[in-house]
PDB file of C-alpha atoms in Angstrom:
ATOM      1  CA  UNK Q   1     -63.980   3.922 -15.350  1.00  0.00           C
ATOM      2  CA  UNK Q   2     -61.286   5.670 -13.169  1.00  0.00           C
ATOM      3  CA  UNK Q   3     -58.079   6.919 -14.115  1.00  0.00           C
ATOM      4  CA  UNK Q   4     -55.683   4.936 -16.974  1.00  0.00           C
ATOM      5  CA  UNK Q   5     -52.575   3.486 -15.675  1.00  0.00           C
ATOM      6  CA  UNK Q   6     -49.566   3.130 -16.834  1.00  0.00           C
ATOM      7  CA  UNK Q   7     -46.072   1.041 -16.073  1.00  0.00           C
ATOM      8  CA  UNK Q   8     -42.386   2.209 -16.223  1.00  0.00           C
ATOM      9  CA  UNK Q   9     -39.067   0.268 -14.994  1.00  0.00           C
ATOM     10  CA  UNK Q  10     -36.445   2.134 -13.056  1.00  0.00           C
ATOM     11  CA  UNK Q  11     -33.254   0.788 -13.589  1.00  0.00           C
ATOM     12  CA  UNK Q  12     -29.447   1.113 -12.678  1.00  0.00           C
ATOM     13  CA  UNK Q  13     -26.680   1.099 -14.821  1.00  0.00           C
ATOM     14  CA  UNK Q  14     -23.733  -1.036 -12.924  1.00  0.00           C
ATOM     15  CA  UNK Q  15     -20.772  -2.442 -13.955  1.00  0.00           C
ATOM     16  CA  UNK Q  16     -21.408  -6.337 -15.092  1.00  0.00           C
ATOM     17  CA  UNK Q  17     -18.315  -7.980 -13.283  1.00  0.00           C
ATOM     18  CA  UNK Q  18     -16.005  -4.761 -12.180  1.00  0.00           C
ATOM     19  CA  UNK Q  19     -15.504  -0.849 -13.141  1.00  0.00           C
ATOM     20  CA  UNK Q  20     -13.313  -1.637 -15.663  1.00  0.00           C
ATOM     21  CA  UNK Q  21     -15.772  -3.429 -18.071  1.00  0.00           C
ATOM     22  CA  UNK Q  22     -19.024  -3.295 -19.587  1.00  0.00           C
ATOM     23  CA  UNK Q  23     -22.243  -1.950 -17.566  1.00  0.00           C
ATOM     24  CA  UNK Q  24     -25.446  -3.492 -17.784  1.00  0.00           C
ATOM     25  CA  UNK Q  25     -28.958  -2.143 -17.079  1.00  0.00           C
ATOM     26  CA  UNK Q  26     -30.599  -3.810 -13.978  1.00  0.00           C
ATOM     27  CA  UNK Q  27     -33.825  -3.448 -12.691  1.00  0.00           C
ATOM     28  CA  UNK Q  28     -34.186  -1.849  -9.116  1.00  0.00           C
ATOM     29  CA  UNK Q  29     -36.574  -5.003  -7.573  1.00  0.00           C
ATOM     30  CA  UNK Q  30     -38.597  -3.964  -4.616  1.00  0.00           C
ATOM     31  CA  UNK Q  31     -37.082  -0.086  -4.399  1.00  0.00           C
ATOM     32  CA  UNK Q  32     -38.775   2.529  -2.370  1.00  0.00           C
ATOM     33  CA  UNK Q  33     -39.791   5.579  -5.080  1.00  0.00           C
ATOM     34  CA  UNK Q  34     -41.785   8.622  -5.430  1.00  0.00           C
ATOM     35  CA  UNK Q  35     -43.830   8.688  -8.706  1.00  0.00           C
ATOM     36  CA  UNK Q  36     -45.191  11.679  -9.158  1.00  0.00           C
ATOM     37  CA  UNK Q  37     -44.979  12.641  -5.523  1.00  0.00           C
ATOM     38  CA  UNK Q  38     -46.607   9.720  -4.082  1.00  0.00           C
ATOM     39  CA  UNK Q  39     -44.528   7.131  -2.641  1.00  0.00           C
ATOM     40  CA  UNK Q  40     -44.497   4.034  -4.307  1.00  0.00           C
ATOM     41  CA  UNK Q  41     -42.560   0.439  -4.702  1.00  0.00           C
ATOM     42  CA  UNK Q  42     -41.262  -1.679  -7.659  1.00  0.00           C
ATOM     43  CA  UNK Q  43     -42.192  -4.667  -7.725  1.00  0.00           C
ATOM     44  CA  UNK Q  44     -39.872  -7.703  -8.405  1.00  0.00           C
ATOM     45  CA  UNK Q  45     -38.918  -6.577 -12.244  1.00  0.00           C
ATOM     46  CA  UNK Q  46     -38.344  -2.906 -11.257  1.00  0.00           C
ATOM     47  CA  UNK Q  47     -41.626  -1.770 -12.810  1.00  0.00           C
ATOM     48  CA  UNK Q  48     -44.029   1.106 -10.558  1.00  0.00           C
ATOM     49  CA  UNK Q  49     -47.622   1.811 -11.880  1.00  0.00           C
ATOM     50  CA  UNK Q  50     -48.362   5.754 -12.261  1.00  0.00           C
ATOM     51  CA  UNK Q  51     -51.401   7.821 -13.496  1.00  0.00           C
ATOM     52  CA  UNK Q  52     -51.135   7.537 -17.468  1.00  0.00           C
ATOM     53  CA  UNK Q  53     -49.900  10.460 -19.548  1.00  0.00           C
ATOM     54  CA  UNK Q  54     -46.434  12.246 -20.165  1.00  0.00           C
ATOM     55  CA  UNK Q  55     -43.414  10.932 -18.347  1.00  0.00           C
ATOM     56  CA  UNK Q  56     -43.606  10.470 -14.872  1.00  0.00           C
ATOM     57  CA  UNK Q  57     -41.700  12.374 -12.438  1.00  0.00           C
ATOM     58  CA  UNK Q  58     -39.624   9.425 -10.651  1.00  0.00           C
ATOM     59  CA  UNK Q  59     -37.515  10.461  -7.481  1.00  0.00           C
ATOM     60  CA  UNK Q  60     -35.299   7.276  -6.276  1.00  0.00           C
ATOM     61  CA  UNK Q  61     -33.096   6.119  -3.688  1.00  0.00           C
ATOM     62  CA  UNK Q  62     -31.336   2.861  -2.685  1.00  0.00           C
ATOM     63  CA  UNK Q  63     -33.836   2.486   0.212  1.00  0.00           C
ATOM     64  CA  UNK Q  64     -35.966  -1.187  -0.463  1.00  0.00           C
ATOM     65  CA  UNK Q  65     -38.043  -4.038   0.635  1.00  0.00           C
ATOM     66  CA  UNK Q  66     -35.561  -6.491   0.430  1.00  0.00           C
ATOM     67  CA  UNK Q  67     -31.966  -4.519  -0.072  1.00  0.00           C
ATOM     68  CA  UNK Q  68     -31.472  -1.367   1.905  1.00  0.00           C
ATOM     69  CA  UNK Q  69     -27.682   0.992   1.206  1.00  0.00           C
ATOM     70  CA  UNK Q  70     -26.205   2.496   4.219  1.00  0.00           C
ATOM     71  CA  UNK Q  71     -23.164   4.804   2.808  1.00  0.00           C
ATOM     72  CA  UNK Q  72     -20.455   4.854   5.202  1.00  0.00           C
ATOM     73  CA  UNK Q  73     -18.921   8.270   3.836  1.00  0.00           C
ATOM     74  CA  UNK Q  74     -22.076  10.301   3.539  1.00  0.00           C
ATOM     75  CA  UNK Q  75     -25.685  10.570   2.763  1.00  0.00           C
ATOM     76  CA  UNK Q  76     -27.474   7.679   0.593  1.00  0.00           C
ATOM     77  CA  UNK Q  77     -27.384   9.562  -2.950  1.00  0.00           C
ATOM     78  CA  UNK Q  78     -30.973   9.964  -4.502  1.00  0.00           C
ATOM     79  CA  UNK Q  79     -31.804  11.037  -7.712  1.00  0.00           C
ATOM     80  CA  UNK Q  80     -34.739  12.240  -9.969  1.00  0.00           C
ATOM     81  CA  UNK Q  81     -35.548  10.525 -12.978  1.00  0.00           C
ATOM     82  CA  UNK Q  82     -37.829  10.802 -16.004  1.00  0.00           C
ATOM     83  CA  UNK Q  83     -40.336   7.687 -16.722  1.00  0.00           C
ATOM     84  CA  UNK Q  84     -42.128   7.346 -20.100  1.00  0.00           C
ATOM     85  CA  UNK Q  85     -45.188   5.063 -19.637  1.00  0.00           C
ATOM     86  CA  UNK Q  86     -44.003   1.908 -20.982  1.00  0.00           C
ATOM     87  CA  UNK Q  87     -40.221   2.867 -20.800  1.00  0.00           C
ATOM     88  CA  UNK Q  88     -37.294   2.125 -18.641  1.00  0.00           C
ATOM     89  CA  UNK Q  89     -35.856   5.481 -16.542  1.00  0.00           C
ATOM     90  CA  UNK Q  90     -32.131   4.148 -15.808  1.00  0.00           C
ATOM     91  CA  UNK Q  91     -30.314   5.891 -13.099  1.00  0.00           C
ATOM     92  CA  UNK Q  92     -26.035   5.938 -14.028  1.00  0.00           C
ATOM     93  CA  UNK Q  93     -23.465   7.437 -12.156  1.00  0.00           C
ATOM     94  CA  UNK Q  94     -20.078   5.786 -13.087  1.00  0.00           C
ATOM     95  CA  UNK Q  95     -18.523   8.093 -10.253  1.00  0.00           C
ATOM     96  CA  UNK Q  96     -17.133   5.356  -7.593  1.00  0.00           C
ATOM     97  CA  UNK Q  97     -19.361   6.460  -3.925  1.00  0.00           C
ATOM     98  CA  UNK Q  98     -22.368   6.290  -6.143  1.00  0.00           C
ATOM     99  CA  UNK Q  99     -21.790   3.290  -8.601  1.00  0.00           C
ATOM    100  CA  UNK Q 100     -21.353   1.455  -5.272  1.00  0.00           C
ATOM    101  CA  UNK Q 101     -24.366   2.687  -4.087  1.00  0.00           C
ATOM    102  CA  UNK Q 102     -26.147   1.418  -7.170  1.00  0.00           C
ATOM    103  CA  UNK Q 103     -23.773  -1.625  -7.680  1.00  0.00           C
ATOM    104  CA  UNK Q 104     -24.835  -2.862  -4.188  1.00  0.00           C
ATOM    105  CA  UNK Q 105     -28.104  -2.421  -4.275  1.00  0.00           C
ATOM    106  CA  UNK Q 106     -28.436  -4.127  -7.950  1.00  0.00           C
ATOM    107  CA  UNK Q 107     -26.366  -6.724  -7.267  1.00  0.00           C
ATOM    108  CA  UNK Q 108     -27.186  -7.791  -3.966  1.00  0.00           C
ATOM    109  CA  UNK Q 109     -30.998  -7.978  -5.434  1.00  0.00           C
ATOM    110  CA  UNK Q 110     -29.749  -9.934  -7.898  1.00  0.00           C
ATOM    111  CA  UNK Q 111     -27.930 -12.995  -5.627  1.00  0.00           C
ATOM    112  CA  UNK Q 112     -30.961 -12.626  -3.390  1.00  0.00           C
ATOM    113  CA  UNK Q 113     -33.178 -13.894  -6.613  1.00  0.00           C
ATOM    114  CA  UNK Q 114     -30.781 -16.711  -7.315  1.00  0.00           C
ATOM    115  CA  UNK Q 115     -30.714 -17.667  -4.119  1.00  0.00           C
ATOM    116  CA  UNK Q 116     -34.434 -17.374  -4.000  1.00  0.00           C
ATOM    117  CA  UNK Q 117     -34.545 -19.551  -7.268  1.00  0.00           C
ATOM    118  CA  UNK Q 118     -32.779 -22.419  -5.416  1.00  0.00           C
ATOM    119  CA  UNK Q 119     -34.878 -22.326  -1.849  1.00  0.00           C
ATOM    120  CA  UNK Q 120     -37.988 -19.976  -2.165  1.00  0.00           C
ATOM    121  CA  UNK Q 121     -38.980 -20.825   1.781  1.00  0.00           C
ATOM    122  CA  UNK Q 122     -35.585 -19.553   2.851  1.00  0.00           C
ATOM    123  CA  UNK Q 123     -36.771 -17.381   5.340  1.00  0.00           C
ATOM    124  CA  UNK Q 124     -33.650 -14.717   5.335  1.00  0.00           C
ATOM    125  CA  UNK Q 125     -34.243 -13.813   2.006  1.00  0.00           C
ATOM    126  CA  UNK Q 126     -37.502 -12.341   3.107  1.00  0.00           C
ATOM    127  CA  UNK Q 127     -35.565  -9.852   5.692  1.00  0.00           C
ATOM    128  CA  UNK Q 128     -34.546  -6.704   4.304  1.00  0.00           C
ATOM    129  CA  UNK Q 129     -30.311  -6.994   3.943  1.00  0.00           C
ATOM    130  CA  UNK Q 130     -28.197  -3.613   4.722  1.00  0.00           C
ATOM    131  CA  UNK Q 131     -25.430  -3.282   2.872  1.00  0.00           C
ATOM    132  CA  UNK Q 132     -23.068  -1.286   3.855  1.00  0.00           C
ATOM    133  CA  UNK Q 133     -20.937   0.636   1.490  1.00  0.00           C
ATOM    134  CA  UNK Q 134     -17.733   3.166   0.923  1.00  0.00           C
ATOM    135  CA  UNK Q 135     -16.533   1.778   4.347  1.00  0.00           C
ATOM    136  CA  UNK Q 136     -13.244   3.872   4.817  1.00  0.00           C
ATOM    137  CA  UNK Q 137     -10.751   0.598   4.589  1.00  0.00           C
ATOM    138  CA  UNK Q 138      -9.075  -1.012   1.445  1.00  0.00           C
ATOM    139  CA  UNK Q 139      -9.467  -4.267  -0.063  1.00  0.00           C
ATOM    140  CA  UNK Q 140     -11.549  -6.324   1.301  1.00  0.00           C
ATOM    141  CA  UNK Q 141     -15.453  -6.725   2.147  1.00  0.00           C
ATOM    142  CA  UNK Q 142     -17.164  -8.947   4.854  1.00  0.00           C
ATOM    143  CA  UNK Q 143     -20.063 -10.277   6.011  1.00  0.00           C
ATOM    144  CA  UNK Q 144     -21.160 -10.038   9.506  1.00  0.00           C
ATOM    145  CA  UNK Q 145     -23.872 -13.097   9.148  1.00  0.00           C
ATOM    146  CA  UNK Q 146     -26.637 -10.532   8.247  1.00  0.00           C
ATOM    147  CA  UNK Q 147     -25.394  -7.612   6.470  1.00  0.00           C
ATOM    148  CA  UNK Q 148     -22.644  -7.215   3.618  1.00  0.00           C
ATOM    149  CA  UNK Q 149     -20.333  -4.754   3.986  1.00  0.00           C
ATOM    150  CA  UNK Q 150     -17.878  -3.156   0.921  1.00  0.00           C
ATOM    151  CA  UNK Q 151     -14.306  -0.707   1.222  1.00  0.00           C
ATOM    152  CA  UNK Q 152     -13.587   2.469  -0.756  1.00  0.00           C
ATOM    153  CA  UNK Q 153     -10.996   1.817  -3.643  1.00  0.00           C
ATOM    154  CA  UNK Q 154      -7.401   2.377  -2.842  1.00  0.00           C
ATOM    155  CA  UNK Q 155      -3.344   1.233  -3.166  1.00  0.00           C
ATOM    156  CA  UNK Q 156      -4.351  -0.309  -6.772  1.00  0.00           C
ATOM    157  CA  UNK Q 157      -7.801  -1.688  -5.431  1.00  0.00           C
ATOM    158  CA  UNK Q 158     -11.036  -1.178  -6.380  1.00  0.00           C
ATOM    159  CA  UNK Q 159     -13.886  -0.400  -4.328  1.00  0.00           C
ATOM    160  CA  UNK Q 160     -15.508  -3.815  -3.609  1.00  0.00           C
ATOM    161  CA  UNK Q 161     -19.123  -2.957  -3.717  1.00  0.00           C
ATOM    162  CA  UNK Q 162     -18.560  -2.561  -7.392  1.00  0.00           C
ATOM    163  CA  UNK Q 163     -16.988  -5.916  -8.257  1.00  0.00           C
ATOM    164  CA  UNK Q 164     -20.275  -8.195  -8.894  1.00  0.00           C
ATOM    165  CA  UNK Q 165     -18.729 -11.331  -7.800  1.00  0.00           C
ATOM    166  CA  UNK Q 166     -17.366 -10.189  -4.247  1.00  0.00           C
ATOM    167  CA  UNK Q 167     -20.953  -8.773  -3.475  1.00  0.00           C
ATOM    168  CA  UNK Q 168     -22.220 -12.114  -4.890  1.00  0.00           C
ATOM    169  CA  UNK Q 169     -19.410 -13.877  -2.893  1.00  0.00           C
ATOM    170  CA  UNK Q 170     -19.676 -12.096   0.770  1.00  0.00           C
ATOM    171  CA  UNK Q 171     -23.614 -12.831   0.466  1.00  0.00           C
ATOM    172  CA  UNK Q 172     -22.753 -16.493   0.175  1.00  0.00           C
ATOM    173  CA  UNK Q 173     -21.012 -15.611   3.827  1.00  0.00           C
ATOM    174  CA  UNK Q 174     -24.726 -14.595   4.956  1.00  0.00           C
ATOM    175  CA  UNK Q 175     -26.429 -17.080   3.226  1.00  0.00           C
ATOM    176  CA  UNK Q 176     -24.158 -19.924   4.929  1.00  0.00           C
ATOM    177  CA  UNK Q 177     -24.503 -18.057   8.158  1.00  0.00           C
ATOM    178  CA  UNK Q 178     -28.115 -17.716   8.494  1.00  0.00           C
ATOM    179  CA  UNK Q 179     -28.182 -21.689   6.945  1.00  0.00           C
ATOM    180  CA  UNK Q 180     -27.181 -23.092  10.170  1.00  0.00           C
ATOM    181  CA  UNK Q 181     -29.426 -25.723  11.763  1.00  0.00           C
ATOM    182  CA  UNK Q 182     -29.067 -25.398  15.630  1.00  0.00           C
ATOM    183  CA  UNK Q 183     -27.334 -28.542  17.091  1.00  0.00           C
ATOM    184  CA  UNK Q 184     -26.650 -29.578  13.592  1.00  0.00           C
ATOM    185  CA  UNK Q 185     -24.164 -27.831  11.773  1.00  0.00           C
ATOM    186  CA  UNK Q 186     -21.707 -25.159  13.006  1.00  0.00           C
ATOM    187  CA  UNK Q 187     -19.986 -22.036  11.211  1.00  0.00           C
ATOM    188  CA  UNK Q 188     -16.782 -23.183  10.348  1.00  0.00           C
TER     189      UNK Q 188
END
């Protein structure tokens, strides 16, 4: 007989493309969790199994499996969150160190599906990828061949990690780096 269970999805609202527009709701794949005050993981859609009954006591991070936030100015923000069985909790924080907290991890999840969708044995994907956030720099982001790395906003610019398509984009750096047959193809 044992003990019902029930399912939840924790969530982050992000910006789609950029700051300036619409925010979606995206799953948090793979994210380390406490449920309840045992430690726990999502699984690929974001959902975490806890003891059935009222809403589940959900303390989160942007610590994962597969995606892992370093914060260049400052601790790696947490939260805690309320989980009806069933129901989504979605963490939102539209203030610009923690959306690109969130924004990074979300986002870099997501490009690490697609990818995943187009080569499944592609080993890298398996690793777990820093990112690297809220560097103190301006307008720009880069790839080191492993990790992804986004600058604060500043002089008209907006902080990187929360433009979709340049997290997408330096990830495609990675991707191409880590690509690279030995004695067959070269960087540039």
């Amino acid at each position: 007989w044992g003990t019902r269970k029930a399912t939840g999805t924790v969530a982050f609202r992000v910006p789609q493309r950029g700051p300036q527009g619409p925010r979606v709701d995206l799953p948090a794949p793979r994210l380390g969790v406490f449920v309840n005050g045992i430690g726990a993981t999502t699984d690929a859609a974001g959902q975490v199994s806890f003891a059935d009954g009222p809403n589940a006591a959900v303390i989160a991070g942007v610590q994962g499996d597969l995606v892992a936030i370093l914060n260049d100015s400052g601790p790696v923000a947490t939260t805690n969150l309320s989980l009806p069985p069933g129901g989504i909790a979605v963490w939102t924080d539209p203030g610009e160190q923690v959306d690109a907290q969130l924004s990074g991890y979300a986002h870099a999840s997501v490009v690490k599906s697609r990818i995943r969708s187009i080569d499944p044995t592609f080993a890298f994907l398996d690793q777990q990828l820093q990112v690297t956030v809220n560097i103190p720099d301006i307008c720009n982001a880069f790839s080191d061949g492993d990790a992804i790395n986004f600058f604060l906003s500043g002089e008209g610019c907006e902080n990187t990690a929360r433009i979709a398509d340049v997290v997408y984009h330096e990830f495609g750096h990675s991707v191409h780096a880590q690509g690279i047959i030995p004695g067959v193809g070269q960087f540039e």
